[in-house]
XYZ file of C-alpha atoms in Angstrom:
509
model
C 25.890 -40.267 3.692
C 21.847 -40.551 4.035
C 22.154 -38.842 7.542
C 24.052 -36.087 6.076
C 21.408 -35.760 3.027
C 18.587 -35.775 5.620
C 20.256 -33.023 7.422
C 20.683 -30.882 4.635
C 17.346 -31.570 3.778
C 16.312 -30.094 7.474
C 18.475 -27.105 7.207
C 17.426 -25.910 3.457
C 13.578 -25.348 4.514
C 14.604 -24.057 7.571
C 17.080 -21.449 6.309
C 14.587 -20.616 3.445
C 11.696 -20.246 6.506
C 14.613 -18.108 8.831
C 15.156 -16.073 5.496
C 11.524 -15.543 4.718
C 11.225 -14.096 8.327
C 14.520 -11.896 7.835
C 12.719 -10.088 4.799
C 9.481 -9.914 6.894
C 11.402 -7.630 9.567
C 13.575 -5.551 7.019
C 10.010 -4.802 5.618
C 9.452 -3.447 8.969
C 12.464 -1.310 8.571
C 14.491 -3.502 11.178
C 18.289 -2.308 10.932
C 20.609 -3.705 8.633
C 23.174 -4.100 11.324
C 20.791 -5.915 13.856
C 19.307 -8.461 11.249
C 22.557 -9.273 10.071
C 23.644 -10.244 14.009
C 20.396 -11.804 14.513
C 20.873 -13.631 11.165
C 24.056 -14.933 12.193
C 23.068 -16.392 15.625
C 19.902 -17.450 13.552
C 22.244 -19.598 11.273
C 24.741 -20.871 13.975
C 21.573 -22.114 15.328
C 20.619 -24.347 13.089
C 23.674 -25.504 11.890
C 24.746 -26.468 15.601
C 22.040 -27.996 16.249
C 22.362 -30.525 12.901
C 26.242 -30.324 13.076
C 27.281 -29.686 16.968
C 30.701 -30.225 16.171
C 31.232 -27.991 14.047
C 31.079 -25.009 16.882
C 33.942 -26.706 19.101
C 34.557 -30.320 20.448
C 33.032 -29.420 23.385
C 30.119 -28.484 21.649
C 26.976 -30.415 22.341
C 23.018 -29.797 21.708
C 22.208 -28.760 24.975
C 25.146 -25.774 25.044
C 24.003 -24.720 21.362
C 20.524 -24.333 22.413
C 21.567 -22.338 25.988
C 24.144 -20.161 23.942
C 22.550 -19.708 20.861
C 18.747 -20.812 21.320
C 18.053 -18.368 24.353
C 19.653 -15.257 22.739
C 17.559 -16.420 18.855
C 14.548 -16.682 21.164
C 14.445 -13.846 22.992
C 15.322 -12.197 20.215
C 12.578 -13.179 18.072
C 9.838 -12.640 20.752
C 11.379 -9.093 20.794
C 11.592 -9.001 17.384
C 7.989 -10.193 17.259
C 6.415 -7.633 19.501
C 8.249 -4.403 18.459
C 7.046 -4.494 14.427
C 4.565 -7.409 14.176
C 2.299 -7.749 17.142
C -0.783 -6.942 16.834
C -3.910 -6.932 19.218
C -6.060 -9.722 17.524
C -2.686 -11.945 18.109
C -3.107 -11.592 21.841
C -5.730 -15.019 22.130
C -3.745 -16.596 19.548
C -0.113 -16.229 21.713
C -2.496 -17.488 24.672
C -3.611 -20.526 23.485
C -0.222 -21.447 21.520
C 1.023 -20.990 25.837
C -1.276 -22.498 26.651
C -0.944 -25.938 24.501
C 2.330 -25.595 25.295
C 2.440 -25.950 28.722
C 0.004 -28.546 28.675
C 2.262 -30.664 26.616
C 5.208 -29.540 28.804
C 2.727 -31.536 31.713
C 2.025 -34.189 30.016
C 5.755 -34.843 29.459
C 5.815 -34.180 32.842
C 3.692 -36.711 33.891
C 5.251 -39.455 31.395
C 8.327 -39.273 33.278
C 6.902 -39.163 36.556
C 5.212 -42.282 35.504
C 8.651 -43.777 34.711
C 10.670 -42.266 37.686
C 10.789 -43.999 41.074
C 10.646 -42.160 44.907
C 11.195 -38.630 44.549
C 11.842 -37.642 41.401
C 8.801 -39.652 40.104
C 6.780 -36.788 42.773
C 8.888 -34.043 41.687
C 8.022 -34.406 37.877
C 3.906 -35.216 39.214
C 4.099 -32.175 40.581
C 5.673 -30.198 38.019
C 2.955 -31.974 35.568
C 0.306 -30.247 37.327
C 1.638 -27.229 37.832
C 1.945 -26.945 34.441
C -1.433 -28.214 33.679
C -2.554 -25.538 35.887
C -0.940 -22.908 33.973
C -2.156 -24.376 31.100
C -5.588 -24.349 31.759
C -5.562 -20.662 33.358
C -4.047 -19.719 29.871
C -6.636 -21.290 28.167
C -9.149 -19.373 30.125
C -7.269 -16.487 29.985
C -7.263 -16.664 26.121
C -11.203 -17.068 25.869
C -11.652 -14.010 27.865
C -9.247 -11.880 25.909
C -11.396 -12.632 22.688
C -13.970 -9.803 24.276
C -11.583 -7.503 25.252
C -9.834 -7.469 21.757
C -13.034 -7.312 19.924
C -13.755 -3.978 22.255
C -10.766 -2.755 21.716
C -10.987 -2.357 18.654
C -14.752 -1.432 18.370
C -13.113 1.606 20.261
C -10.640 2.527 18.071
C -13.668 2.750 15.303
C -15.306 4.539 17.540
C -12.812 7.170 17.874
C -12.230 7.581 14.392
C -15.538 8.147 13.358
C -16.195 10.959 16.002
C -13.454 12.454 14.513
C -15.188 12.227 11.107
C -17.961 13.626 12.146
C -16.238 16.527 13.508
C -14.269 17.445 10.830
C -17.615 17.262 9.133
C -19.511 19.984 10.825
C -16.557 21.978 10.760
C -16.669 25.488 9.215
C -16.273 26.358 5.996
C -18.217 23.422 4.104
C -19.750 23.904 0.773
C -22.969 23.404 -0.721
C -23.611 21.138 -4.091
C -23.705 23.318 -7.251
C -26.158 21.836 -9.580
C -25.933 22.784 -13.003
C -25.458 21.806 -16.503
C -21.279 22.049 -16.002
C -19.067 19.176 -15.678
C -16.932 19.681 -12.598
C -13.859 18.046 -11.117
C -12.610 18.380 -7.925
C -9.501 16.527 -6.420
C -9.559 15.005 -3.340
C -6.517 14.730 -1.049
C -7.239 10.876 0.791
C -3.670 11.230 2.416
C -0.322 10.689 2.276
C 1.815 7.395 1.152
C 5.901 6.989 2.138
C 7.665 5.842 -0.261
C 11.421 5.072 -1.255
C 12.762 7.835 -2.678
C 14.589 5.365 -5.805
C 11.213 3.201 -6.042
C 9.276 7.061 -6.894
C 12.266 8.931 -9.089
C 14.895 6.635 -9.338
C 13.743 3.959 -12.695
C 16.853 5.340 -15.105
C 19.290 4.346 -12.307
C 18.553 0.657 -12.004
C 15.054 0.739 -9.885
C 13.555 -2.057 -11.791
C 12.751 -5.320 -11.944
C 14.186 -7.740 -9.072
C 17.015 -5.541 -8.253
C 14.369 -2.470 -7.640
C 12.833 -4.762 -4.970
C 15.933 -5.784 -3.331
C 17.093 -1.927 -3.313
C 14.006 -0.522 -1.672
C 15.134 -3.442 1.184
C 18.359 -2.115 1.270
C 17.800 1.602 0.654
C 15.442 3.370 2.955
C 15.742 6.984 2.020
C 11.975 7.436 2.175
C 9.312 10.492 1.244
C 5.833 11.045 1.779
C 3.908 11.736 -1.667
C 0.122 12.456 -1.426
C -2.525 10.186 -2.629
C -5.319 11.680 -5.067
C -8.711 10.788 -6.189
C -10.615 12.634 -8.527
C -14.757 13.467 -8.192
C -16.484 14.207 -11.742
C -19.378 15.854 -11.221
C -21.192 14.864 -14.539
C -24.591 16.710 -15.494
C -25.502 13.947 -17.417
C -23.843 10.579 -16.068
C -24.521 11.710 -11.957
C -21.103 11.597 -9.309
C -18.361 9.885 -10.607
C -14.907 8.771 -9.057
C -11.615 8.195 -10.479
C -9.820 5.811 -8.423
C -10.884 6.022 -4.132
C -7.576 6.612 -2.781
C -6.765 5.080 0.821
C -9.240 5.244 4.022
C -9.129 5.428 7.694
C -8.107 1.947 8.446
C -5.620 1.732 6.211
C -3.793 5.030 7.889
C -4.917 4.219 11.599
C -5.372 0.473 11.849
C -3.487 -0.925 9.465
C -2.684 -3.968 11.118
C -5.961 -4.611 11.782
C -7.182 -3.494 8.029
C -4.560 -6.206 6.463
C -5.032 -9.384 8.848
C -7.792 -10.265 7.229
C -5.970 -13.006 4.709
C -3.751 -15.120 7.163
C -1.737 -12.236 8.211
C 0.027 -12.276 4.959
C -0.612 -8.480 3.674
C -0.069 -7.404 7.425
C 3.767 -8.843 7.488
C 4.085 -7.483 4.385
C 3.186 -4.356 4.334
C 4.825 -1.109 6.840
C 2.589 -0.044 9.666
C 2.834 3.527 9.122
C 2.673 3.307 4.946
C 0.022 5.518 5.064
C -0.663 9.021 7.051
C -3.920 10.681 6.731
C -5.768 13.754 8.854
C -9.577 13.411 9.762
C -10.499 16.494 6.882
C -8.717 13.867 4.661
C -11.175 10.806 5.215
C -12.773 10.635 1.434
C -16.191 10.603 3.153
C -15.268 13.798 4.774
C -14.092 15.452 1.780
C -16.864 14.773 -0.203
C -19.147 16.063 2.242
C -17.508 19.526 2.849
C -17.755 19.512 -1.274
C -21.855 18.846 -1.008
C -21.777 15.584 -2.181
C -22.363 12.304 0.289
C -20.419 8.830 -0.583
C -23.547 7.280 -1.272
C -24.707 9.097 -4.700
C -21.320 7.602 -6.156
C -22.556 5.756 -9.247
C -19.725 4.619 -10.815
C -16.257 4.580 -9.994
C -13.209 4.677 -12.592
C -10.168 2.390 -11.096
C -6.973 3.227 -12.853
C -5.844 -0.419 -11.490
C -6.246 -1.936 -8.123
C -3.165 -1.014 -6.217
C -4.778 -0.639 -2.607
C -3.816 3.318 -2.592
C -6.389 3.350 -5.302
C -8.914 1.104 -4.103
C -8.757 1.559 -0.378
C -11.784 4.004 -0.795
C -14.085 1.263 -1.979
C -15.206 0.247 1.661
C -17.673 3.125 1.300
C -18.824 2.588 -1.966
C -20.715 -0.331 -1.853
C -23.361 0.780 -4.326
C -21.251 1.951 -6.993
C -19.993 -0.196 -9.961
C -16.737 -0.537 -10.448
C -14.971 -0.350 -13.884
C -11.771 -2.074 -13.875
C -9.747 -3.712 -16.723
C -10.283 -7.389 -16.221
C -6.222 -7.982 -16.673
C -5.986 -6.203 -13.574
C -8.702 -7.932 -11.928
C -7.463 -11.393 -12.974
C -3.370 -10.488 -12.469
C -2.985 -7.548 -10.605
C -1.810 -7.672 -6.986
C -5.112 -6.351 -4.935
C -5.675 -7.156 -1.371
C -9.746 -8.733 -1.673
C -10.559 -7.129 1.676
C -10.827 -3.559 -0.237
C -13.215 -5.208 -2.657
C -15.167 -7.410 -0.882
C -18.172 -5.049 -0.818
C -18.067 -4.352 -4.680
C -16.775 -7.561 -5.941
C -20.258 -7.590 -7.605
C -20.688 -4.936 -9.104
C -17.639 -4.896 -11.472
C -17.586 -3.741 -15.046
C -14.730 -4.585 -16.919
C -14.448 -2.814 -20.181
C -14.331 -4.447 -23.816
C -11.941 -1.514 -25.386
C -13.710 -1.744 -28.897
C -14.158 1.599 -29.415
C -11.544 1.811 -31.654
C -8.082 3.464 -32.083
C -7.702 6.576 -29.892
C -5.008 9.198 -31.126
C -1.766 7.272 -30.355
C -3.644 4.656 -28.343
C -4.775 1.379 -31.098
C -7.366 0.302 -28.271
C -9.940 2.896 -25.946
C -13.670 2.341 -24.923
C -16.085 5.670 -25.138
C -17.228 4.034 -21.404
C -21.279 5.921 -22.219
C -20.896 6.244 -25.768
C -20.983 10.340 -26.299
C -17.450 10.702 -26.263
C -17.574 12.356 -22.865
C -15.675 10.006 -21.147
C -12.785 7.755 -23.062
C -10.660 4.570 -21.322
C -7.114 4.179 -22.600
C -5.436 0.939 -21.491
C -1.861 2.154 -20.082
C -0.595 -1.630 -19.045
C 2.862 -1.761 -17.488
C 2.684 -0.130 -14.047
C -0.043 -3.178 -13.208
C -1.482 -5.491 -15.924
C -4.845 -3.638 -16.682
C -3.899 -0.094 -15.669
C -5.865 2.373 -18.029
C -6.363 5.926 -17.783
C -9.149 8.216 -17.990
C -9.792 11.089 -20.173
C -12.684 13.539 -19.376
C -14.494 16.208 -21.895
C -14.988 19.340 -19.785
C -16.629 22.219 -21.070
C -13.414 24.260 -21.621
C -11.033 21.414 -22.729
C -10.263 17.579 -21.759
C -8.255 16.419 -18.392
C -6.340 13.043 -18.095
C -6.489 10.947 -15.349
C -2.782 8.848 -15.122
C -3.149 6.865 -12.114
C -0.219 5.033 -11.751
C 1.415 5.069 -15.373
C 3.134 8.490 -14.612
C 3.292 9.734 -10.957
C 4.199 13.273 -11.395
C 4.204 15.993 -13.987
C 8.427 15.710 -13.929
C 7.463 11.735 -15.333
C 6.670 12.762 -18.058
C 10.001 13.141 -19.177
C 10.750 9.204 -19.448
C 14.793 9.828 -19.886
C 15.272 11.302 -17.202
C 12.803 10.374 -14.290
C 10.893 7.403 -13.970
C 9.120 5.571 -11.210
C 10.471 1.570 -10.162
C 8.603 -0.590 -12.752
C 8.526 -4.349 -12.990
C 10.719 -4.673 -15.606
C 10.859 -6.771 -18.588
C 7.913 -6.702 -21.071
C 6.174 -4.992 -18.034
C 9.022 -1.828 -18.282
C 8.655 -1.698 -21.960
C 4.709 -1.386 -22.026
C 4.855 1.511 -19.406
C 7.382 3.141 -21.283
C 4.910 2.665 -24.600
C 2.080 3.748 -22.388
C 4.234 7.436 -21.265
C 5.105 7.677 -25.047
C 1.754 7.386 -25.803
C 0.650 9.969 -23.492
C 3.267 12.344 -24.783
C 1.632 12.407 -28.386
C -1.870 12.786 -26.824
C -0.641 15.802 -24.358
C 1.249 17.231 -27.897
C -1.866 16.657 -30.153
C -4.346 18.770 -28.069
C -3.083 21.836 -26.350
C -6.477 21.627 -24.648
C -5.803 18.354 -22.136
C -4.187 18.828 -19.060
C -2.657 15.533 -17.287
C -4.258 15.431 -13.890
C -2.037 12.675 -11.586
C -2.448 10.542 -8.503
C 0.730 11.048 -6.334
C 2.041 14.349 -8.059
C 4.329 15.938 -5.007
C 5.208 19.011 -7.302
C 3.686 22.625 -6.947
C 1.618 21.821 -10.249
C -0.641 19.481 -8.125
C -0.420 21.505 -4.619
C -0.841 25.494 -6.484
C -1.866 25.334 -10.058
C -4.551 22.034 -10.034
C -5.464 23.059 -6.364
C -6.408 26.665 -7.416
C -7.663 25.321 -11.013
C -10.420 23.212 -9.529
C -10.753 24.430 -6.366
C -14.635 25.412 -7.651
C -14.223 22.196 -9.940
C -14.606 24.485 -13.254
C -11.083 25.619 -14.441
C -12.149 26.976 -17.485
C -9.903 27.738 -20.425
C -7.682 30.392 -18.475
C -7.527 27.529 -15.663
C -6.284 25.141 -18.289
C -4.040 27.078 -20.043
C -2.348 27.822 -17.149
C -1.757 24.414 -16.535
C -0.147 23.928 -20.184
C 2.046 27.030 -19.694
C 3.259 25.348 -16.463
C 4.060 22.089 -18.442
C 6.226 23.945 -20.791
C 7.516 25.945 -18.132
C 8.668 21.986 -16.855
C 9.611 20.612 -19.700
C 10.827 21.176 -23.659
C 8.728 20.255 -26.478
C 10.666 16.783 -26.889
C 9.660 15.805 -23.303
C 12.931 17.124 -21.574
C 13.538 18.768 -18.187
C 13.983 22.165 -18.248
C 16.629 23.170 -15.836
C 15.091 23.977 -11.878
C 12.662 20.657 -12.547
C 15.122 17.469 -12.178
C 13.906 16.378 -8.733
C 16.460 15.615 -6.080
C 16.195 13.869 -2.417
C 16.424 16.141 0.814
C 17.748 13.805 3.743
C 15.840 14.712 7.098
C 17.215 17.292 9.258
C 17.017 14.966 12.154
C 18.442 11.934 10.194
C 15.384 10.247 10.605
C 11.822 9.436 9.242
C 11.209 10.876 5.787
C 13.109 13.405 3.680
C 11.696 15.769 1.089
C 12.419 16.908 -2.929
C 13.457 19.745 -3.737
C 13.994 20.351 -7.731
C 17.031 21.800 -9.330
């Protein structure tokens, strides 16, 4: 009976470890089909090597690990280097070969120790031919440290000629300075997405069972990824949220090994896509402006599409709600080189419209924070006085202008007290958009022709003016009826790829 408990106690961690790794590679968008064979070998595995008899009477350790051990290990190595490898692991897998064979020798050696005439040689020599290999390995491994570090120095390298050309490209502008508050937005790239985790909340996307879906279901979309420059005459270059940057889209395994490997397993190589004209840096300098004369930036929350940006800020304070600072999920790589310059607002400025809580952030009503929790613990949004009207920044509590209508589309949320705080946050929102004709909602992943024709030509000059923003209402009430429903032609709907693979599109009906 204890030998059976002990076993059971063997194979519960190691199922729980062989199912942690499972999730890892469906993450990676490994096949259904081929985890569940590789689970299966993974499982008669273990279980014939605590139970042998239960595969056959014939059935012994040795055969389990030469019928099922090969093909799990192979299979893992392949596993391994097709959606996890990265460069930096290259002196790690060294020197783990490396110890390894050296133990293998000095196993070796044991028994040649023990062993008599020929067989005692035989194992001697096998010892130091594995030592040998060892050592070389070892060697090996030291030397790749260089080549790695290059390697990667080269892939910087690249990317930041390409900045500079898409720089000095025609067609840059030059800074307007005046006494008019201007907004541009700033296209930092693209983000794929499931398709259910973006549209699909009112059909079950939430909570635990959201998670396991977007596992299960990869019917996925590229949605665009949007931060906002206020060009203040008073309060200097502002930023609402940073978007993603160039490691993120074009080293991302290299941008998330920097806490144990964790964020890089779980996390899709090619999550984001971004062109060199999209580099944030790059956009704000065809706009006039340079990174560096960012004074302040507004984070929405710090979900790493918002935050990513924040490697080139390093001089600019950071306002954040401290909820999402202390609970949020952020990856501390993105804010290592602000981490000190955070300003987390009190919200005492009193009720706000619908909102109980907002802080006036420089205390002339120009610029109001409205916490929005739900999406992320401390999300808040941003309203802006412009000369011609007011503009809300969403972030994450609504991703499109469709969101708006709660019944009917709504992004994955967390569910819980989480769902029903977002869903307070939207209603909120709707009495604020209701209240003053003169706010327009600008978003951060809106995929719909308000973002890509009527904000684009709105602030293309970063003044919309009242026409601009009228225009903007008139195409929210084109969208939706004056108790936040869909008006028929904007329900979105998902386009499978015409090649069956990669990402699909929307199309709205």
């Amino acid at each position: 009976m204890l030998k059976t408990l002990s076993k059971i106690g063997l194979l519960v961690p190691a199922l729980a470890v062989g199912a942690a790794w499972v999730l890892v590679l469906r993450l990676k968008d490994v096949p259904v089909p081929l985890l569940v064979a590789y689970g299966l070998l993974l499982v008669g595995l273990l279980v014939g090597l605590l139970w042998p008899g239960v595969l056959g009477r014939l059935s012994t350790r040795r055969r389990v690990l030469a019928f099922l051990g090969v093909p799990v290990g192979l299979g893992t190595l392949g596993l391994y280097l097709a959606v996890v490898y990265y460069v930096t692991d290259l002196p790690v897998l060294l020197v783990l070969a490396a110890v390894g064979c050296l133990a293998w020798a000095a196993a070796a050696l044991l028994r040649g120790r023990r062993a008599a005439g020929g067989r005692g040689a035989r194992h001697t020599r096998r010892a130091f031919l594995l030592g040998g290999g060892g050592l070389v390995l070892g060697v090996l491994s030291g030397l790749s440290v260089s080549r790695v570090e290059r390697q990667r120095r080269e892939v910087l390298a690249r990317g930041e000629q390409e900045r500079q050309a898409a720089v000095r490209a025609p067609g840059g502008r030059r800074r307007i300075a005046d006494d008019t508050v201007r907004v541009f937005p700033i296209h930092t790239g693209d983000t794929i997405v499931t398709y259910g985790q973006f549209y699909g909340g009112p059909d079950g996307w939430e909570g635990l069972n959201g998670y396991v879906r977007t596992l299960v279901d990869k019917t996925q979309i590229a949605v665009p990824v949007y931060a906002y420059l206020i060009d203040h005459p008073r309060h200097g270059l502002l930023l609402v949220d940073t978007g993603v940057n160039w490691e993120q889209a074009h080293d991302h395994d290299g941008y998330y090994d920097h806490n144990r490997m964790v964020s890089r397993l779980l996390t899709q190589r090619d999550e984001y896509q971004m062109t060199p004209e999209q580099d944030l840096r790059v956009r704000l300098a065809r706009l006039g402006y340079d990174a560096k004369e960012i004074t302040t930036v507004f984070l929405t929350h710090v979900h790493d599409d918002h935050a990513g940006g924040l490697r080139y800020l390093p001089q600019a304070t950071v306002v954040v709600d401290r909820r999402d600072w202390d609970h949020g999920v952020l990856y501390p790589y993105s804010f290592d080189l602000v981490k000190d310059n955070l300003s987390f607002p009190a919200f005492d400025s009193g009720a706000f419209g619908a909102f109980p809580d907002s802080q006036d952030h420089f205390g002339d009503g120009s610029l109001i924070l409205l916490p929005t929790p739900g999406h992320s613990p401390g999300h808040m949004c941003v309203l802006l006085r412009m000369d011609a009207g007011s503009v809300l920044f969403m972030g994450d509590t609504l991703y499109t202008l469709p969101h708006l209508a709660t019944g009917q589309v709504r992004q994955m949320t967390l569910g819980g007290a989480d769902a029903i705080h977002q869903i307070e946050a939207a209603r909120r929102i709707q009495h604020l958009l209701a209240s003053d004709p003169a706010t327009v909602p600008l978003f951060a992943h809106d995929n719909t022709h308000y973002q890509s024709d009527r904000v684009a030509s709105a602030f293309a000059h970063g003044t919309p003016g009242k026409e601009g923003l009228r225009d903007l209402r008139r195409h929210m009430e084109a969208v939706h009826t004056p108790d936040w429903r869909l008006r028929p032609g904007h329900t979105p709907r998902f386009v499978p790829p015409a090649s069956g693979t990669g990402s699909g599109r929307v199309e709205f009906r």
